[in-house]
Amino acid sequence: MHQVHSALHHGHVREAQEDGVFVDRARGFFAAIDGMGGSYSGADAVTFIQKHLEETTLDANAPLPSLRGCLEAASARWWQVAQEDRRQQGSGATIATVWVHGGIAWVSHVGDSRAY
């Protein structure tokens, strides 16, 4: 089993937390998500992505295409939300994921979030 530790701090500029983490120890699937676009809309994007990651099925036979498909689907779904709700326009998130499977850590990122 994986040991997981995380901490969030909203920084010194904003009062609200726009960032989040995703932890699924059973699958070995983890993410750091950096919300953007304003206090509530950035946080909404993070919550949306966390739920999407929770519902995503990862394919052990094709790890990188599986991760890519997961992130592309999240992006497309959030774009649709933003088109339907003007308050969400301009919001989104950057993300770094790690999927530990078969003794290998598969890493992906979108935007300026990185996993090292």
Tab-separated table of N, CA, C and O in Angstrom:
chain	number	residue	atom	x	y	z
A	1	MET	N	0.852	-1.176	0.000
A	1	MET	CA	0.000	0.000	0.000
A	1	MET	C	0.896	1.237	0.000
A	1	MET	O	1.964	1.243	0.575
A	2	HIS	N	0.421	2.294	-0.618
A	2	HIS	CA	1.181	3.533	-0.756
A	2	HIS	C	0.934	4.445	0.437
A	2	HIS	O	-0.188	4.570	0.908
A	3	GLN	N	1.996	5.074	0.927
A	3	GLN	CA	1.837	6.131	1.915
A	3	GLN	C	1.627	7.427	1.149
A	3	GLN	O	2.349	7.711	0.193
A	4	VAL	N	0.656	8.182	1.564
A	4	VAL	CA	0.325	9.415	0.858
A	4	VAL	C	0.192	10.540	1.870
A	4	VAL	O	-0.472	10.384	2.891
A	5	HIS	N	0.828	11.660	1.561
A	5	HIS	CA	0.724	12.853	2.395
A	5	HIS	C	0.472	14.034	1.472
A	5	HIS	O	1.036	14.109	0.382
A	6	SER	N	-0.352	14.949	1.894
A	6	SER	CA	-0.589	16.138	1.091
A	6	SER	C	-0.904	17.313	2.006
A	6	SER	O	-1.315	17.131	3.154
A	7	ALA	N	-0.714	18.494	1.473
A	7	ALA	CA	-1.058	19.720	2.181
A	7	ALA	C	-1.411	20.783	1.149
A	7	ALA	O	-0.847	20.798	0.052
A	8	LEU	N	-2.344	21.626	1.486
A	8	LEU	CA	-2.742	22.716	0.605
A	8	LEU	C	-2.671	24.021	1.389
A	8	LEU	O	-2.940	24.049	2.587
A	9	HIS	N	-2.304	25.082	0.709
A	9	HIS	CA	-2.316	26.416	1.300
A	9	HIS	C	-2.781	27.365	0.210
A	9	HIS	O	-2.261	27.328	-0.911
A	10	HIS	N	-3.753	28.208	0.517
A	10	HIS	CA	-4.315	29.097	-0.501
A	10	HIS	C	-3.387	30.246	-0.862
A	10	HIS	O	-3.673	31.008	-1.785
A	11	GLY	N	-2.272	30.363	-0.198
A	11	GLY	CA	-1.324	31.419	-0.509
A	11	GLY	C	-1.668	32.707	0.213
A	11	GLY	O	-2.514	32.745	1.110
A	12	HIS	N	-1.011	33.772	-0.213
A	12	HIS	CA	-1.175	35.045	0.478
A	12	HIS	C	-1.990	36.049	-0.332
A	12	HIS	O	-2.176	37.182	0.102
A	13	VAL	N	-2.484	35.635	-1.502
A	13	VAL	CA	-3.234	36.544	-2.356
A	13	VAL	C	-4.733	36.283	-2.256
A	13	VAL	O	-5.519	37.203	-2.105
A	14	ARG	N	-5.129	35.035	-2.313
A	14	ARG	CA	-6.552	34.678	-2.318
A	14	ARG	C	-7.005	34.206	-0.935
A	14	ARG	O	-6.235	33.632	-0.193
A	15	GLU	N	-8.284	34.434	-0.669
A	15	GLU	CA	-8.853	33.947	0.583
A	15	GLU	C	-9.379	32.528	0.444
A	15	GLU	O	-9.450	31.794	1.411
A	16	ALA	N	-9.765	32.144	-0.773
A	16	ALA	CA	-10.361	30.821	-0.997
A	16	ALA	C	-9.331	29.859	-1.586
A	16	ALA	O	-8.438	30.266	-2.329
A	17	GLN	N	-9.491	28.593	-1.271
A	17	GLN	CA	-8.625	27.545	-1.805
A	17	GLN	C	-9.142	27.150	-3.182
A	17	GLN	O	-10.293	26.782	-3.335
A	18	GLU	N	-8.300	27.262	-4.205
A	18	GLU	CA	-8.668	26.890	-5.562
A	18	GLU	C	-7.967	25.620	-6.018
A	18	GLU	O	-8.166	25.196	-7.151
A	19	ASP	N	-7.160	25.038	-5.187
A	19	ASP	CA	-6.385	23.871	-5.577
A	19	ASP	C	-6.919	22.624	-4.875
A	19	ASP	O	-7.708	22.718	-3.943
A	20	GLY	N	-6.488	21.475	-5.346
A	20	GLY	CA	-6.943	20.252	-4.710
A	20	GLY	C	-6.032	19.086	-5.039
A	20	GLY	O	-5.144	19.184	-5.889
A	21	VAL	N	-6.262	18.014	-4.347
A	21	VAL	CA	-5.541	16.773	-4.605
A	21	VAL	C	-6.567	15.673	-4.853
A	21	VAL	O	-7.734	15.788	-4.462
A	22	PHE	N	-6.115	14.638	-5.508
A	22	PHE	CA	-6.929	13.447	-5.713
A	22	PHE	C	-6.087	12.269	-5.259
A	22	PHE	O	-4.927	12.136	-5.668
A	23	VAL	N	-6.653	11.439	-4.406
A	23	VAL	CA	-5.929	10.281	-3.882
A	23	VAL	C	-6.829	9.058	-3.977
A	23	VAL	O	-7.909	9.032	-3.393
A	24	ASP	N	-6.380	8.082	-4.743
A	24	ASP	CA	-7.058	6.788	-4.819
A	24	ASP	C	-5.988	5.732	-4.541
A	24	ASP	O	-5.345	5.215	-5.453
A	25	ARG	N	-5.784	5.461	-3.259
A	25	ARG	CA	-4.720	4.537	-2.845
A	25	ARG	C	-4.926	3.146	-3.414
A	25	ARG	O	-3.957	2.474	-3.769
A	26	ALA	N	-6.158	2.702	-3.509
A	26	ALA	CA	-6.427	1.349	-4.008
A	26	ALA	C	-5.933	1.168	-5.441
A	26	ALA	O	-5.409	0.113	-5.793
A	27	ARG	N	-6.086	2.188	-6.256
A	27	ARG	CA	-5.617	2.115	-7.649
A	27	ARG	C	-4.209	2.659	-7.820
A	27	ARG	O	-3.631	2.547	-8.894
A	28	GLY	N	-3.665	3.297	-6.798
A	28	GLY	CA	-2.355	3.920	-6.941
A	28	GLY	C	-2.399	5.122	-7.868
A	28	GLY	O	-1.458	5.394	-8.592
A	29	PHE	N	-3.497	5.851	-7.828
A	29	PHE	CA	-3.729	6.967	-8.747
A	29	PHE	C	-3.827	8.253	-7.929
A	29	PHE	O	-4.648	8.358	-7.011
A	30	PHE	N	-2.972	9.229	-8.263
A	30	PHE	CA	-2.848	10.445	-7.476
A	30	PHE	C	-2.756	11.658	-8.397
A	30	PHE	O	-2.226	11.558	-9.505
A	31	ALA	N	-3.247	12.806	-7.924
A	31	ALA	CA	-3.166	14.018	-8.728
A	31	ALA	C	-3.069	15.248	-7.852
A	31	ALA	O	-3.639	15.305	-6.761
A	32	ALA	N	-2.340	16.240	-8.353
A	32	ALA	CA	-2.327	17.598	-7.798
A	32	ALA	C	-3.009	18.470	-8.845
A	32	ALA	O	-2.643	18.433	-10.025
A	33	ILE	N	-4.021	19.223	-8.419
A	33	ILE	CA	-4.842	19.994	-9.351
A	33	ILE	C	-4.804	21.462	-8.942
A	33	ILE	O	-5.117	21.805	-7.802
A	34	ASP	N	-4.421	22.314	-9.868
A	34	ASP	CA	-4.283	23.749	-9.623
A	34	ASP	C	-5.416	24.478	-10.333
A	34	ASP	O	-5.406	24.627	-11.550
A	35	GLY	N	-6.426	24.899	-9.571
A	35	GLY	CA	-7.561	25.607	-10.143
A	35	GLY	C	-7.178	27.012	-10.563
A	35	GLY	O	-6.312	27.646	-9.976
A	36	MET	N	-7.849	27.503	-11.613
A	36	MET	CA	-7.572	28.854	-12.107
A	36	MET	C	-8.872	29.482	-12.597
A	36	MET	O	-9.805	28.776	-12.963
A	37	GLY	N	-8.923	30.786	-12.530
A	37	GLY	CA	-10.069	31.477	-13.096
A	37	GLY	C	-10.924	32.227	-12.110
A	37	GLY	O	-12.000	32.687	-12.437
A	38	GLY	N	-10.481	32.350	-10.899
A	38	GLY	CA	-11.271	33.081	-9.906
A	38	GLY	C	-11.742	32.160	-8.806
A	38	GLY	O	-11.851	30.959	-8.992
A	39	SER	N	-12.038	32.740	-7.673
A	39	SER	CA	-12.230	31.963	-6.452
A	39	SER	C	-13.201	30.807	-6.585
A	39	SER	O	-12.851	29.669	-6.303
A	40	TYR	N	-14.429	31.039	-6.992
A	40	TYR	CA	-15.334	29.898	-6.988
A	40	TYR	C	-15.207	29.065	-8.261
A	40	TYR	O	-15.364	27.857	-8.234
A	41	SER	N	-14.907	29.671	-9.389
A	41	SER	CA	-14.853	28.895	-10.625
A	41	SER	C	-13.632	27.991	-10.678
A	41	SER	O	-13.719	26.868	-11.175
A	42	GLY	N	-12.505	28.428	-10.167
A	42	GLY	CA	-11.327	27.560	-10.107
A	42	GLY	C	-11.574	26.385	-9.185
A	42	GLY	O	-11.229	25.240	-9.500
A	43	ALA	N	-12.206	26.642	-8.061
A	43	ALA	CA	-12.531	25.563	-7.121
A	43	ALA	C	-13.547	24.608	-7.734
A	43	ALA	O	-13.469	23.388	-7.537
A	44	ASP	N	-14.499	25.138	-8.503
A	44	ASP	CA	-15.481	24.278	-9.177
A	44	ASP	C	-14.796	23.357	-10.175
A	44	ASP	O	-15.136	22.181	-10.288
A	45	ALA	N	-13.834	23.877	-10.923
A	45	ALA	CA	-13.103	23.059	-11.895
A	45	ALA	C	-12.347	21.944	-11.184
A	45	ALA	O	-12.329	20.795	-11.649
A	46	VAL	N	-11.744	22.244	-10.065
A	46	VAL	CA	-11.007	21.236	-9.296
A	46	VAL	C	-11.955	20.131	-8.829
A	46	VAL	O	-11.676	18.946	-8.993
A	47	THR	N	-13.084	20.514	-8.264
A	47	THR	CA	-14.065	19.527	-7.797
A	47	THR	C	-14.558	18.667	-8.954
A	47	THR	O	-14.690	17.444	-8.835
A	48	PHE	N	-14.828	19.286	-10.086
A	48	PHE	CA	-15.274	18.574	-11.281
A	48	PHE	C	-14.221	17.544	-11.709
A	48	PHE	O	-14.539	16.387	-12.002
A	49	ILE	N	-12.962	17.949	-11.735
A	49	ILE	CA	-11.886	17.046	-12.160
A	49	ILE	C	-11.688	15.919	-11.153
A	49	ILE	O	-11.472	14.766	-11.538
A	50	GLN	N	-11.760	16.223	-9.875
A	50	GLN	CA	-11.643	15.168	-8.860
A	50	GLN	C	-12.708	14.092	-9.080
A	50	GLN	O	-12.415	12.895	-9.039
A	51	LYS	N	-13.929	14.503	-9.333
A	51	LYS	CA	-15.013	13.545	-9.578
A	51	LYS	C	-14.741	12.756	-10.859
A	51	LYS	O	-14.949	11.543	-10.898
A	52	HIS	N	-14.274	13.435	-11.891
A	52	HIS	CA	-13.956	12.761	-13.149
A	52	HIS	C	-12.871	11.698	-12.937
A	52	HIS	O	-12.987	10.580	-13.440
A	53	LEU	N	-11.831	12.038	-12.192
A	53	LEU	CA	-10.756	11.071	-11.939
A	53	LEU	C	-11.275	9.864	-11.160
A	53	LEU	O	-10.872	8.727	-11.417
A	54	GLU	N	-12.156	10.126	-10.223
A	54	GLU	CA	-12.741	9.053	-9.430
A	54	GLU	C	-13.522	8.075	-10.310
A	54	GLU	O	-13.495	6.863	-10.094
A	55	GLU	N	-14.194	8.600	-11.326
A	55	GLU	CA	-15.036	7.782	-12.202
A	55	GLU	C	-14.283	7.161	-13.382
A	55	GLU	O	-14.830	6.315	-14.082
A	56	THR	N	-13.041	7.582	-13.596
A	56	THR	CA	-12.261	7.118	-14.742
A	56	THR	C	-11.789	5.683	-14.559
A	56	THR	O	-11.317	5.302	-13.491
A	57	THR	N	-11.902	4.905	-15.617
A	57	THR	CA	-11.339	3.560	-15.645
A	57	THR	C	-10.001	3.642	-16.373
A	57	THR	O	-9.933	4.145	-17.492
A	58	LEU	N	-8.959	3.176	-15.717
A	58	LEU	CA	-7.631	3.165	-16.325
A	58	LEU	C	-7.341	1.775	-16.875
A	58	LEU	O	-7.671	0.775	-16.252
A	59	ASP	N	-6.708	1.735	-18.032
A	59	ASP	CA	-6.409	0.480	-18.716
A	59	ASP	C	-4.952	0.105	-18.484
A	59	ASP	O	-4.044	0.750	-19.004
A	60	ALA	N	-4.724	-0.950	-17.700
A	60	ALA	CA	-3.366	-1.385	-17.374
A	60	ALA	C	-2.588	-1.838	-18.601
A	60	ALA	O	-1.359	-1.846	-18.592
A	61	ASN	N	-3.275	-2.204	-19.675
A	61	ASN	CA	-2.596	-2.646	-20.896
A	61	ASN	C	-2.147	-1.479	-21.773
A	61	ASN	O	-1.378	-1.688	-22.714
A	62	ALA	N	-2.632	-0.293	-21.484
A	62	ALA	CA	-2.261	0.898	-22.250
A	62	ALA	C	-2.212	2.096	-21.308
A	62	ALA	O	-3.052	2.992	-21.382
A	63	PRO	N	-1.231	2.126	-20.400
A	63	PRO	CA	-1.224	3.162	-19.358
A	63	PRO	C	-1.172	4.598	-19.884
A	63	PRO	O	-1.958	5.432	-19.447
A	64	LEU	N	-0.258	4.900	-20.784
A	64	LEU	CA	-0.156	6.291	-21.240
A	64	LEU	C	-1.360	6.720	-22.063
A	64	LEU	O	-1.903	7.802	-21.822
A	65	PRO	N	-1.816	5.912	-23.032
A	65	PRO	CA	-3.044	6.311	-23.730
A	65	PRO	C	-4.239	6.427	-22.778
A	65	PRO	O	-5.110	7.283	-22.962
A	66	SER	N	-4.278	5.601	-21.764
A	66	SER	CA	-5.356	5.648	-20.788
A	66	SER	C	-5.333	6.963	-20.015
A	66	SER	O	-6.372	7.617	-19.856
A	67	LEU	N	-4.160	7.359	-19.543
A	67	LEU	CA	-4.047	8.633	-18.825
A	67	LEU	C	-4.375	9.810	-19.742
A	67	LEU	O	-5.083	10.737	-19.358
A	68	ARG	N	-3.859	9.752	-20.965
A	68	ARG	CA	-4.125	10.830	-21.919
A	68	ARG	C	-5.626	10.945	-22.188
A	68	ARG	O	-6.187	12.029	-22.179
A	69	GLY	N	-6.279	9.817	-22.411
A	69	GLY	CA	-7.713	9.832	-22.654
A	69	GLY	C	-8.486	10.385	-21.470
A	69	GLY	O	-9.462	11.130	-21.636
A	70	CYS	N	-8.057	10.025	-20.278
A	70	CYS	CA	-8.690	10.524	-19.055
A	70	CYS	C	-8.626	12.048	-19.002
A	70	CYS	O	-9.629	12.716	-18.751
A	71	LEU	N	-7.441	12.608	-19.257
A	71	LEU	CA	-7.266	14.058	-19.160
A	71	LEU	C	-7.944	14.792	-20.310
A	71	LEU	O	-8.523	15.870	-20.118
A	72	GLU	N	-7.903	14.214	-21.509
A	72	GLU	CA	-8.585	14.842	-22.643
A	72	GLU	C	-10.099	14.857	-22.419
A	72	GLU	O	-10.767	15.839	-22.742
A	73	ALA	N	-10.635	13.778	-21.870
A	73	ALA	CA	-12.072	13.728	-21.590
A	73	ALA	C	-12.452	14.749	-20.525
A	73	ALA	O	-13.487	15.430	-20.648
A	74	ALA	N	-11.640	14.893	-19.491
A	74	ALA	CA	-11.923	15.888	-18.446
A	74	ALA	C	-11.918	17.289	-19.042
A	74	ALA	O	-12.798	18.108	-18.737
A	75	SER	N	-10.953	17.565	-19.891
A	75	SER	CA	-10.857	18.879	-20.524
A	75	SER	C	-12.079	19.164	-21.387
A	75	SER	O	-12.672	20.247	-21.310
A	76	ALA	N	-12.469	18.197	-22.199
A	76	ALA	CA	-13.622	18.380	-23.082
A	76	ALA	C	-14.911	18.564	-22.280
A	76	ALA	O	-15.746	19.419	-22.614
A	77	ARG	N	-15.049	17.795	-21.216
A	77	ARG	CA	-16.260	17.893	-20.394
A	77	ARG	C	-16.314	19.240	-19.669
A	77	ARG	O	-17.368	19.853	-19.575
A	78	TRP	N	-15.164	19.712	-19.140
A	78	TRP	CA	-15.164	21.006	-18.452
A	78	TRP	C	-15.411	22.133	-19.443
A	78	TRP	O	-16.121	23.100	-19.142
A	79	TRP	N	-14.866	22.047	-20.650
A	79	TRP	CA	-15.091	23.068	-21.666
A	79	TRP	C	-16.589	23.185	-21.930
A	79	TRP	O	-17.117	24.287	-22.035
A	80	GLN	N	-17.274	22.043	-22.006
A	80	GLN	CA	-18.718	22.053	-22.232
A	80	GLN	C	-19.454	22.716	-21.072
A	80	GLN	O	-20.370	23.509	-21.285
A	81	VAL	N	-19.044	22.429	-19.843
A	81	VAL	CA	-19.643	23.078	-18.675
A	81	VAL	C	-19.486	24.592	-18.777
A	81	VAL	O	-20.432	25.345	-18.543
A	82	ALA	N	-18.288	25.036	-19.134
A	82	ALA	CA	-18.012	26.474	-19.225
A	82	ALA	C	-18.818	27.135	-20.346
A	82	ALA	O	-19.167	28.316	-20.244
A	83	GLN	N	-19.116	26.403	-21.404
A	83	GLN	CA	-19.935	26.959	-22.483
A	83	GLN	C	-21.387	27.128	-22.043
A	83	GLN	O	-22.074	28.039	-22.486
A	84	GLU	N	-21.828	26.243	-21.162
A	84	GLU	CA	-23.223	26.273	-20.710
A	84	GLU	C	-23.445	27.199	-19.512
A	84	GLU	O	-24.575	27.603	-19.257
A	85	ASP	N	-22.383	27.522	-18.782
A	85	ASP	CA	-22.489	28.363	-17.584
A	85	ASP	C	-21.485	29.505	-17.711
A	85	ASP	O	-20.286	29.318	-17.501
A	86	ARG	N	-21.973	30.684	-18.046
A	86	ARG	CA	-21.094	31.838	-18.289
A	86	ARG	C	-20.190	32.153	-17.103
A	86	ARG	O	-19.098	32.678	-17.272
A	87	ARG	N	-20.644	31.834	-15.883
A	87	ARG	CA	-19.825	32.108	-14.704
A	87	ARG	C	-18.542	31.277	-14.709
A	87	ARG	O	-17.576	31.632	-14.045
A	88	GLN	N	-18.533	30.167	-15.432
A	88	GLN	CA	-17.369	29.275	-15.458
A	88	GLN	C	-16.406	29.596	-16.594
A	88	GLN	O	-15.315	29.041	-16.655
A	89	GLN	N	-16.796	30.480	-17.512
A	89	GLN	CA	-15.938	30.782	-18.652
A	89	GLN	C	-14.624	31.384	-18.182
A	89	GLN	O	-14.586	32.222	-17.299
A	90	GLY	N	-13.552	30.897	-18.756
A	90	GLY	CA	-12.215	31.348	-18.388
A	90	GLY	C	-11.621	30.578	-17.224
A	90	GLY	O	-10.497	30.829	-16.816
A	91	SER	N	-12.384	29.647	-16.678
A	91	SER	CA	-11.863	28.864	-15.560
A	91	SER	C	-11.371	27.513	-16.053
A	91	SER	O	-11.643	27.095	-17.174
A	92	GLY	N	-10.646	26.839	-15.219
A	92	GLY	CA	-10.120	25.515	-15.550
A	92	GLY	C	-9.116	25.109	-14.493
A	92	GLY	O	-9.143	25.604	-13.367
A	93	ALA	N	-8.233	24.223	-14.885
A	93	ALA	CA	-7.229	23.746	-13.939
A	93	ALA	C	-6.049	23.155	-14.693
A	93	ALA	O	-6.195	22.692	-15.825
A	94	THR	N	-4.904	23.204	-14.061
A	94	THR	CA	-3.753	22.435	-14.535
A	94	THR	C	-3.659	21.217	-13.616
A	94	THR	O	-4.187	21.220	-12.504
A	95	ILE	N	-3.002	20.177	-14.101
A	95	ILE	CA	-3.006	18.932	-13.328
A	95	ILE	C	-1.730	18.144	-13.571
A	95	ILE	O	-1.168	18.162	-14.663
A	96	ALA	N	-1.290	17.492	-12.525
A	96	ALA	CA	-0.198	16.507	-12.627
A	96	ALA	C	-0.715	15.228	-11.987
A	96	ALA	O	-1.268	15.261	-10.882
A	97	THR	N	-0.594	14.115	-12.703
A	97	THR	CA	-1.061	12.835	-12.172
A	97	THR	C	0.085	11.835	-12.100
A	97	THR	O	1.064	11.926	-12.843
A	98	VAL	N	-0.073	10.888	-11.196
A	98	VAL	CA	0.837	9.752	-11.097
A	98	VAL	C	-0.030	8.510	-10.907
A	98	VAL	O	-0.906	8.489	-10.035
A	99	TRP	N	0.215	7.517	-11.728
A	99	TRP	CA	-0.468	6.236	-11.598
A	99	TRP	C	0.606	5.180	-11.382
A	99	TRP	O	1.418	4.922	-12.267
A	100	VAL	N	0.643	4.616	-10.205
A	100	VAL	CA	1.630	3.592	-9.877
A	100	VAL	C	0.977	2.237	-10.139
A	100	VAL	O	0.019	1.851	-9.468
A	101	HIS	N	1.501	1.552	-11.152
A	101	HIS	CA	0.924	0.267	-11.554
A	101	HIS	C	2.030	-0.656	-12.062
A	101	HIS	O	2.858	-0.250	-12.868
A	102	GLY	N	2.037	-1.863	-11.582
A	102	GLY	CA	3.018	-2.842	-12.053
A	102	GLY	C	4.454	-2.447	-11.740
A	102	GLY	O	5.356	-2.761	-12.511
A	103	GLY	N	4.648	-1.736	-10.637
A	103	GLY	CA	5.992	-1.324	-10.257
A	103	GLY	C	6.528	-0.136	-11.034
A	103	GLY	O	7.698	0.221	-10.906
A	104	ILE	N	5.687	0.503	-11.840
A	104	ILE	CA	6.092	1.658	-12.643
A	104	ILE	C	5.186	2.834	-12.284
A	104	ILE	O	3.982	2.672	-12.102
A	105	ALA	N	5.773	4.008	-12.193
A	105	ALA	CA	4.997	5.232	-11.969
A	105	ALA	C	4.801	5.915	-13.317
A	105	ALA	O	5.758	6.368	-13.936
A	106	TRP	N	3.566	5.965	-13.762
A	106	TRP	CA	3.205	6.630	-15.016
A	106	TRP	C	2.786	8.048	-14.664
A	106	TRP	O	1.866	8.265	-13.886
A	107	VAL	N	3.475	9.034	-15.233
A	107	VAL	CA	3.269	10.440	-14.880
A	107	VAL	C	2.707	11.195	-16.078
A	107	VAL	O	3.141	10.994	-17.211
A	108	SER	N	1.742	12.062	-15.806
A	108	SER	CA	1.210	12.933	-16.853
A	108	SER	C	0.992	14.323	-16.269
A	108	SER	O	0.867	14.478	-15.054
A	109	HIS	N	0.955	15.301	-17.140
A	109	HIS	CA	0.665	16.662	-16.680
A	109	HIS	C	0.049	17.467	-17.813
A	109	HIS	O	0.297	17.211	-18.985
A	110	VAL	N	-0.766	18.421	-17.423
A	110	VAL	CA	-1.378	19.356	-18.360
A	110	VAL	C	-1.209	20.747	-17.774
A	110	VAL	O	-1.523	20.977	-16.611
A	111	GLY	N	-0.683	21.651	-18.563
A	111	GLY	CA	-0.447	22.999	-18.079
A	111	GLY	C	0.869	23.071	-17.327
A	111	GLY	O	1.776	22.265	-17.543
A	112	ASP	N	0.973	24.017	-16.409
A	112	ASP	CA	2.252	24.234	-15.731
A	112	ASP	C	2.380	23.473	-14.418
A	112	ASP	O	3.314	23.703	-13.666
A	113	SER	N	1.488	22.548	-14.135
A	113	SER	CA	1.661	21.665	-12.979
A	113	SER	C	2.586	20.516	-13.369
A	113	SER	O	2.449	19.955	-14.454
A	114	ARG	N	3.492	20.185	-12.488
A	114	ARG	CA	4.469	19.128	-12.796
A	114	ARG	C	4.615	18.196	-11.608
A	114	ARG	O	4.461	18.578	-10.465
A	115	ALA	N	4.962	16.946	-11.915
A	115	ALA	CA	5.306	15.958	-10.898
A	115	ALA	C	6.792	15.650	-11.055
A	115	ALA	O	7.273	15.430	-12.162
A	116	TYR	N	7.506	15.663	-9.956
A	116	TYR	CA	8.946	15.372	-9.998
A	116	TYR	C	9.240	14.204	-9.084
A	116	TYR	O	8.672	14.067	-8.051
